[in-house]
Coordinates of C-alpha atoms in Angstrom, one line a residue:
X1 CA 119.1 80.4 129.1
X2 CA 120.0 83.0 131.7
X3 CA 123.3 83.4 133.1
X4 CA 121.9 84.2 136.8
X5 CA 124.0 82.6 138.8
X6 CA 122.1 80.2 141.6
X7 CA 123.6 82.0 144.6
X8 CA 121.4 84.3 146.3
X9 CA 121.7 88.2 146.4
X10 CA 120.7 90.7 148.5
X11 CA 120.7 94.4 148.2
X12 CA 120.1 96.8 150.7
X13 CA 119.6 100.4 150.8
X14 CA 120.8 102.4 153.6
X15 CA 120.4 106.8 152.8
X16 CA 122.9 107.5 155.7
X17 CA 122.6 111.3 155.9
X18 CA 123.6 111.9 159.6
X19 CA 124.8 109.7 162.4
X20 CA 125.4 106.0 162.3
X21 CA 122.0 104.2 163.2
X22 CA 121.1 103.1 159.7
X23 CA 124.2 102.1 158.3
X24 CA 124.8 99.8 161.8
X25 CA 121.4 98.5 161.5
X26 CA 122.0 97.4 157.7
X27 CA 125.3 95.9 158.4
X28 CA 124.0 93.8 161.6
X29 CA 121.5 92.7 159.0
X30 CA 123.8 91.6 156.3
X31 CA 126.2 89.6 159.0
X32 CA 123.2 87.7 160.2
X33 CA 122.5 87.0 156.6
X34 CA 125.4 85.7 155.7
X35 CA 126.1 83.7 159.0
X36 CA 123.2 81.8 158.2
X37 CA 123.1 81.6 154.4
X38 CA 126.4 80.2 153.1
X39 CA 125.9 80.8 149.7
X40 CA 124.3 84.4 149.8
X41 CA 126.1 87.6 149.2
X42 CA 124.6 91.0 150.7
X43 CA 125.6 94.5 148.7
X44 CA 124.9 97.6 150.7
X45 CA 124.4 100.9 149.2
X46 CA 125.4 103.4 151.7
X47 CA 126.0 107.4 151.9
X48 CA 128.0 107.3 154.8
X49 CA 130.9 109.0 154.8
X50 CA 133.0 106.5 157.1
X51 CA 131.5 103.4 156.1
X52 CA 134.7 102.1 155.0
X53 CA 136.2 102.4 159.2
X54 CA 133.8 99.3 159.8
X55 CA 134.9 95.5 159.0
X56 CA 132.6 93.6 156.8
X57 CA 132.1 89.5 156.9
X58 CA 133.1 87.7 154.0
X59 CA 130.4 88.3 151.4
X60 CA 129.1 91.5 152.3
X61 CA 130.2 94.6 150.7
X62 CA 129.3 98.3 150.5
X63 CA 128.9 100.9 147.4
X64 CA 129.6 104.3 148.5
X65 CA 127.4 106.8 146.8
X66 CA 128.1 110.4 147.2
X67 CA 127.5 112.0 150.6
X68 CA 125.0 114.4 151.6
X69 CA 124.4 116.1 154.9
X70 CA 121.1 117.2 156.5
X71 CA 121.3 121.3 157.8
X72 CA 119.7 122.6 160.9
X73 CA 117.4 124.3 158.8
X74 CA 116.2 121.1 157.3
X75 CA 117.5 121.4 154.1
X76 CA 120.2 119.0 152.4
X77 CA 123.8 119.8 150.9
X78 CA 126.5 118.0 149.3
X79 CA 129.2 116.7 151.8
X80 CA 132.3 116.7 150.0
X81 CA 131.3 117.2 146.1
X82 CA 131.2 121.1 145.4
X83 CA 127.7 120.5 143.4
X84 CA 124.3 121.5 143.7
X85 CA 122.3 119.1 145.4
X86 CA 119.8 118.4 143.0
X87 CA 123.1 116.9 141.0
X88 CA 124.5 114.9 143.7
X89 CA 120.7 113.5 144.3
X90 CA 120.5 112.6 140.5
X91 CA 124.0 110.9 140.9
X92 CA 123.1 109.1 143.6
X93 CA 119.6 107.8 142.5
X94 CA 121.6 106.9 139.0
X95 CA 124.3 104.9 141.1
X96 CA 121.4 103.3 142.9
X97 CA 119.5 102.3 140.1
X98 CA 122.4 100.9 137.8
X99 CA 123.9 99.1 141.0
X100 CA 120.5 96.9 141.1
X101 CA 120.4 96.6 137.3
X102 CA 124.4 95.0 137.7
X103 CA 123.6 92.9 140.7
X104 CA 119.9 91.5 139.9
X105 CA 119.4 91.2 143.5
X106 CA 116.7 88.4 145.1
X107 CA 115.6 90.6 147.5
X108 CA 115.9 94.6 148.0
X109 CA 115.4 95.8 151.8
X110 CA 115.1 99.8 152.0
X111 CA 116.2 101.0 155.5
X112 CA 113.6 103.5 157.1
X113 CA 113.1 105.9 153.8
X114 CA 110.2 104.4 151.6
X115 CA 111.4 106.2 148.6
X116 CA 114.9 106.9 149.7
X117 CA 116.2 110.4 150.4
X118 CA 114.4 112.9 148.1
X119 CA 112.5 109.9 146.5
X120 CA 116.1 108.9 144.9
X121 CA 115.0 104.8 145.3
X122 CA 111.8 105.6 143.6
X123 CA 112.7 104.3 140.2
X124 CA 114.5 101.2 141.4
X125 CA 111.9 99.9 143.4
X126 CA 109.5 100.4 140.1
X127 CA 112.1 98.6 138.1
X128 CA 112.3 96.0 140.6
X129 CA 108.8 95.2 141.1
X130 CA 108.4 95.0 137.4
X131 CA 111.3 92.3 137.5
X132 CA 109.1 90.4 140.4
X133 CA 111.8 91.3 142.8
X134 CA 110.4 91.1 146.3
X135 CA 110.7 94.6 148.1
X136 CA 110.7 95.1 152.1
X137 CA 110.8 98.3 154.0
X138 CA 112.4 97.7 157.0
X139 CA 111.4 100.2 160.1
X140 CA 112.8 100.7 163.4
X141 CA 110.5 100.2 166.3
X142 CA 109.9 104.3 166.6
X143 CA 109.9 106.7 163.6
X144 CA 108.3 109.9 165.1
X145 CA 105.4 111.5 167.0
X146 CA 102.3 111.4 164.8
X147 CA 102.2 115.0 164.5
X148 CA 105.3 115.4 162.7
X149 CA 105.4 111.9 160.8
X150 CA 101.9 112.2 159.0
X151 CA 102.5 115.6 157.2
X152 CA 106.0 114.8 156.4
X153 CA 104.8 111.3 154.9
X154 CA 102.0 113.1 153.1
X155 CA 104.1 115.3 151.6
X156 CA 106.7 112.6 150.2
X157 CA 103.5 110.4 149.3
X158 CA 104.6 107.5 151.2
X159 CA 101.6 105.6 151.9
X160 CA 100.9 105.2 148.0
X161 CA 104.5 103.5 148.0
X162 CA 103.5 101.5 150.8
X163 CA 100.5 100.0 149.2
X164 CA 101.6 99.3 145.4
X165 CA 105.2 98.6 146.1
X166 CA 106.1 96.7 149.0
X167 CA 105.7 93.2 149.7
X168 CA 106.3 93.4 153.5
X169 CA 107.4 95.9 156.3
X170 CA 109.7 94.6 159.1
X171 CA 109.4 96.4 162.0
X172 CA 112.8 95.7 163.9
X173 CA 110.9 95.9 167.2
X174 CA 107.8 94.8 169.4
X175 CA 104.4 96.6 169.7
X176 CA 104.6 96.3 173.6
X177 CA 107.1 98.8 173.1
X178 CA 106.0 101.1 170.4
X179 CA 104.2 100.9 166.7
X180 CA 105.9 102.9 164.6
X181 CA 102.8 103.8 162.7
X182 CA 101.0 104.7 165.7
X183 CA 98.4 107.6 165.1
X184 CA 98.7 107.1 161.2
X185 CA 95.6 106.4 158.8
X186 CA 97.1 103.1 157.3
X187 CA 95.2 100.8 155.4
X188 CA 94.4 97.3 156.2
X189 CA 96.5 96.3 153.2
X190 CA 99.5 97.8 154.2
X191 CA 98.9 96.8 158.0
X192 CA 98.4 92.8 157.4
X193 CA 102.2 93.1 155.8
X194 CA 103.6 94.3 159.1
X195 CA 105.6 91.9 160.6
X196 CA 107.3 92.6 164.5
X197 CA 110.7 91.0 164.4
X198 CA 111.8 91.8 167.8
X199 CA 115.0 93.9 168.3
X200 CA 118.4 93.1 166.5
X201 CA 120.4 91.3 168.9
X202 CA 124.2 92.0 168.7
X203 CA 126.9 89.2 169.6
X204 CA 129.6 90.1 172.1
X205 CA 132.9 90.6 169.9
X206 CA 135.9 88.3 169.7
X207 CA 138.5 88.7 172.6
X208 CA 141.3 91.1 171.4
X209 CA 144.1 93.1 172.8
X210 CA 143.2 95.9 175.6
X211 CA 141.9 99.0 173.9
X212 CA 144.4 101.6 174.5
X213 CA 143.2 104.8 176.8
X214 CA 140.8 102.4 178.6
X215 CA 141.0 101.6 182.2
X216 CA 141.6 98.3 183.7
X217 CA 139.1 99.0 186.7
X218 CA 135.6 99.1 186.5
X219 CA 133.9 102.3 184.5
X220 CA 130.9 103.7 182.9
X221 CA 130.7 104.2 179.2
X222 CA 128.9 107.2 177.8
X223 CA 128.2 107.4 174.3
X224 CA 127.0 110.0 172.0
X225 CA 126.2 107.6 169.0
X226 CA 127.4 109.3 166.1
X227 CA 128.1 112.7 168.1
X228 CA 126.6 114.9 165.8
X229 CA 123.9 116.0 168.3
X230 CA 125.6 114.5 171.2
X231 CA 127.3 117.6 172.6
X232 CA 124.7 118.1 175.4
X233 CA 125.0 114.9 177.1
X234 CA 128.8 114.9 177.0
X235 CA 128.6 118.4 178.6
X236 CA 126.3 117.1 181.2
X237 CA 128.5 114.1 182.6
X238 CA 131.5 116.5 182.3
X239 CA 129.9 118.8 184.8
X240 CA 128.6 115.9 186.9
X241 CA 132.5 114.7 187.5
X242 CA 133.7 118.5 187.5
X243 CA 131.4 119.0 190.4
X244 CA 131.4 115.7 192.5
X245 CA 135.1 114.0 191.8
X246 CA 134.3 111.2 194.4
X247 CA 131.6 109.7 191.8
X248 CA 132.5 106.0 192.2
X249 CA 133.2 104.6 189.2
X250 CA 135.5 106.5 186.1
X251 CA 133.8 107.2 182.9
X252 CA 134.8 106.8 179.3
X253 CA 133.4 109.3 176.9
X254 CA 132.8 108.3 173.5
X255 CA 132.3 111.6 171.4
X256 CA 131.3 110.1 167.9
X257 CA 133.0 110.8 164.6
X258 CA 130.3 113.3 163.4
X259 CA 130.8 115.7 166.7
X260 CA 132.5 118.9 165.6
X261 CA 135.9 119.3 165.8
X262 CA 136.1 122.2 167.8
X263 CA 133.6 120.8 170.7
X264 CA 135.7 117.4 170.6
X265 CA 138.7 119.9 171.1
X266 CA 137.0 121.4 174.1
X267 CA 135.5 118.3 175.5
X268 CA 139.0 116.3 175.3
X269 CA 140.5 119.2 177.5
X270 CA 138.0 119.3 179.9
X271 CA 138.2 115.4 180.1
X272 CA 142.1 115.7 180.3
X273 CA 142.0 117.3 183.8
X274 CA 139.5 115.0 185.1
X275 CA 141.6 112.0 186.8
X276 CA 138.2 109.9 186.5
X277 CA 137.4 110.5 182.8
X278 CA 138.9 109.0 179.7
X279 CA 137.7 110.3 176.2
X280 CA 137.9 109.2 172.6
X281 CA 136.6 110.4 169.2
X282 CA 135.1 107.2 167.8
X283 CA 135.6 103.6 168.2
X284 CA 134.2 101.1 165.5
X285 CA 134.2 98.3 167.9
X286 CA 132.0 99.9 170.6
X287 CA 130.5 96.9 171.5
X288 CA 133.7 95.8 173.1
X289 CA 133.5 98.9 175.2
X290 CA 130.4 98.5 176.2
X291 CA 130.6 94.9 177.2
X292 CA 133.3 95.9 180.0
X293 CA 131.0 98.4 181.1
X294 CA 129.2 98.3 184.5
X295 CA 126.8 100.8 183.1
X296 CA 125.8 102.8 179.9
X297 CA 124.9 106.5 179.5
X298 CA 123.5 107.1 176.2
X299 CA 121.0 109.2 174.0
X300 CA 119.0 106.0 173.2
X301 CA 119.0 105.4 169.7
X302 CA 118.3 102.6 168.2
X303 CA 121.5 100.5 167.8
X304 CA 122.6 101.6 171.2
X305 CA 119.3 100.7 172.3
X306 CA 120.1 96.8 171.1
X307 CA 123.4 96.6 172.4
X308 CA 122.2 97.6 175.8
X309 CA 119.6 94.9 175.5
X310 CA 121.9 92.3 173.8
X311 CA 124.8 92.5 176.3
X312 CA 122.2 93.3 179.3
X313 CA 123.5 96.4 180.6
X314 CA 122.1 98.7 183.3
X315 CA 121.5 101.9 181.4
X316 CA 120.7 105.7 181.9
X317 CA 118.8 107.3 178.6
X318 CA 119.4 111.0 178.2
X319 CA 117.5 111.2 175.2
X320 CA 117.1 114.4 172.4
X321 CA 113.8 115.9 171.7
X322 CA 114.6 117.4 168.3
X323 CA 114.3 117.3 165.6
X324 CA 112.6 114.0 166.5
X325 CA 111.3 112.6 169.9
X326 CA 111.9 108.9 168.6
X327 CA 114.9 108.7 171.3
X328 CA 112.5 110.3 174.2
X329 CA 109.4 108.0 173.1
X330 CA 111.6 104.9 172.7
X331 CA 113.2 106.0 176.2
X332 CA 109.6 106.7 178.0
X333 CA 108.6 103.2 176.9
X334 CA 111.4 101.3 177.8
X335 CA 111.4 102.8 181.3
X336 CA 108.2 102.2 182.0
X337 CA 108.8 98.4 181.1
X338 CA 111.5 98.9 183.7
X339 CA 114.5 98.4 180.7
X340 CA 116.0 101.3 181.5
X341 CA 116.2 104.7 183.4
X342 CA 115.7 107.8 182.1
X343 CA 116.7 111.5 182.7
X344 CA 115.6 114.4 180.4
X345 CA 117.5 117.3 179.6
X346 CA 115.9 120.1 181.1
X347 CA 118.3 122.7 179.5
X348 CA 119.8 123.7 182.4
X349 CA 121.5 120.1 183.0
X350 CA 121.7 120.2 186.7
X351 CA 125.4 118.5 187.6
X352 CA 124.2 117.2 190.7
X353 CA 121.1 115.7 189.1
X354 CA 123.6 113.8 186.6
X355 CA 126.2 113.0 189.3
X356 CA 123.2 111.6 191.3
X357 CA 122.1 109.7 188.4
X358 CA 125.6 108.2 187.5
X359 CA 125.7 106.8 191.4
X360 CA 122.6 105.1 191.2
X361 CA 123.2 103.4 188.0
X362 CA 125.8 100.6 188.7
X363 CA 122.7 99.3 191.3
X364 CA 119.8 99.6 188.9
X365 CA 118.1 96.4 187.6
X366 CA 119.6 95.1 184.6
X367 CA 117.2 94.6 181.6
X368 CA 117.1 90.9 182.0
X369 CA 115.2 91.5 185.3
X370 CA 112.1 91.8 183.0
X371 CA 110.7 89.2 180.7
X372 CA 109.3 90.8 177.6
X373 CA 108.8 87.7 175.0
X374 CA 110.7 88.2 171.8
X375 CA 112.6 91.0 172.6
X376 CA 116.0 90.2 170.8
X377 CA 114.6 87.8 168.3
X378 CA 114.9 90.5 165.4
X379 CA 118.0 88.7 163.5
X380 CA 116.7 85.2 163.8
X381 CA 113.3 86.4 162.6
X382 CA 114.8 88.5 159.4
X383 CA 116.8 85.4 158.6
X384 CA 113.6 83.3 158.4
X385 CA 111.4 85.7 156.6
X386 CA 114.6 86.5 154.0
X387 CA 114.8 83.0 153.6
X388 CA 111.6 82.5 151.6
X389 CA 112.9 84.6 148.9
X390 CA 116.3 83.2 148.2
X391 CA 117.5 80.4 146.3
X392 CA 118.0 77.0 147.8
X393 CA 116.7 78.4 150.9
X394 CA 115.7 76.4 154.1
X395 CA 112.0 75.3 154.6
X396 CA 110.1 78.6 155.8
X397 CA 108.5 79.1 159.3
X398 CA 105.0 80.1 159.5
X399 CA 104.7 84.1 160.4
X400 CA 101.6 85.9 161.7
X401 CA 101.3 89.5 160.1
X402 CA 100.2 92.5 161.9
X403 CA 100.8 92.8 165.9
X404 CA 102.7 90.2 167.6
X405 CA 101.6 88.9 170.6
X406 CA 102.7 88.7 174.0
X407 CA 103.7 91.3 177.0
X408 CA 105.7 92.4 179.5
X409 CA 105.7 90.7 182.6

C-alpha cells in the first residue's frame, strides 16, 4: 500500500534567467490554487536570485536552483557560482529531476519554456509522463513575432514535445488580444489542447503603513519591471520632468532590482534634484504603489499589464522591441482595444513628447471603459482546470478547447 498522502501537490517550474515576470506569474497562480484548495501544497522551482524577497502564502514554498543570466549576445552564464555553464545546467537539471521525484506532484506546470532552459526539464517531463502525472505548459498571451519564434522553436525541437508530452496548454490571455502561436504551423492535436484562461487578475493588497518615500498627494507610478532593460524608460521620464517642471503630478520611479547599480545611482541623483520626483530601487509590494497611483507608465510586461487591468489604472506603455517584440505586440493590441495608450521609443526620446503624454495620462479612459468578456478570468479558470487533476477535487466545469469566444465591445 502506497504511503502517498491524499492531499494534493502541484509543482511549478519557472526558469527565471532575466527579470521578474516568470516568478511573479507562477507565484500568483500558486497563491490562487492554495486559496481555492485548502489541502493543496504548491512548490515552485525557481532560478531567481531574489525569490526570497517575496512573501509566500502558507502551503506555498520554493526551491532555489542555481541562477544563470542571459548575456547581451544571447549566451548564458552562471549568475554567482564560478562554474562552467554546462556544469550549472547539469546541476539545475539534476535538482529539478530529484525534486520532482521526491515531491511526487499530482500536476506539473511549466512556465513558458516547454523544455526548460537549454532542455533542463526534458528528463523530468519524461519521468513524470511515465508515472502518469498530467503535464501543462503555461503560456503568456504573447510570445514573440513568428519570424523569431519559429526558428527558435525549431532549434529547440519544441513542437514534438508539445505533441508527445503535454496534456494541455494554458494560455494566460485571450485570443481577442493575441494568439501566442500566431503564424506558427501547429498540429491540430496541439491546437485542440489549448485553453485560453483570460488574464491573471491581481488582488488589492491588505492595507498597511504608508510606504516610506511615497508622496501623500496624487502621483504617477513609473515602473521598469525587473529593470534589467528599463534604463531608456527611466531616462525618458526624467528628461520630461527636467524639461517641464510644471507637469501637474509627481512621479514615483521604481528602477527594478536588476538595473545595473551605476545606472541606479545615476538616475537616483537626477531624481533627487527634481522636486516632483521620488525614486526607489525595488518594491516587492508594488501592487500597493500601483493601487495608489493616478496613472502608470510602464514597459508593459505581462505581469504589469495584468496589474493595470486588475486595478483599472490608466496606463502609458513604452514597450521595448529587443530582444523580443512581445511588449510591443501586446501594447499595440491593447491600444487598439482602448485599454491603454502607447508611446514608442524612437531612440531620440524627445522630453516634450513624454511630458505631453504624462499630462494626458490622468485624463484618458481607464481599462474598464472597454468591455472584453472574460478579460480577468485567468486565475479562476486555472483553479478550475487544475482541480480536475487534484485529489478530493471539486466537480470540474466543462471547458471548450481551442479559441475562446467573445469579442471586445
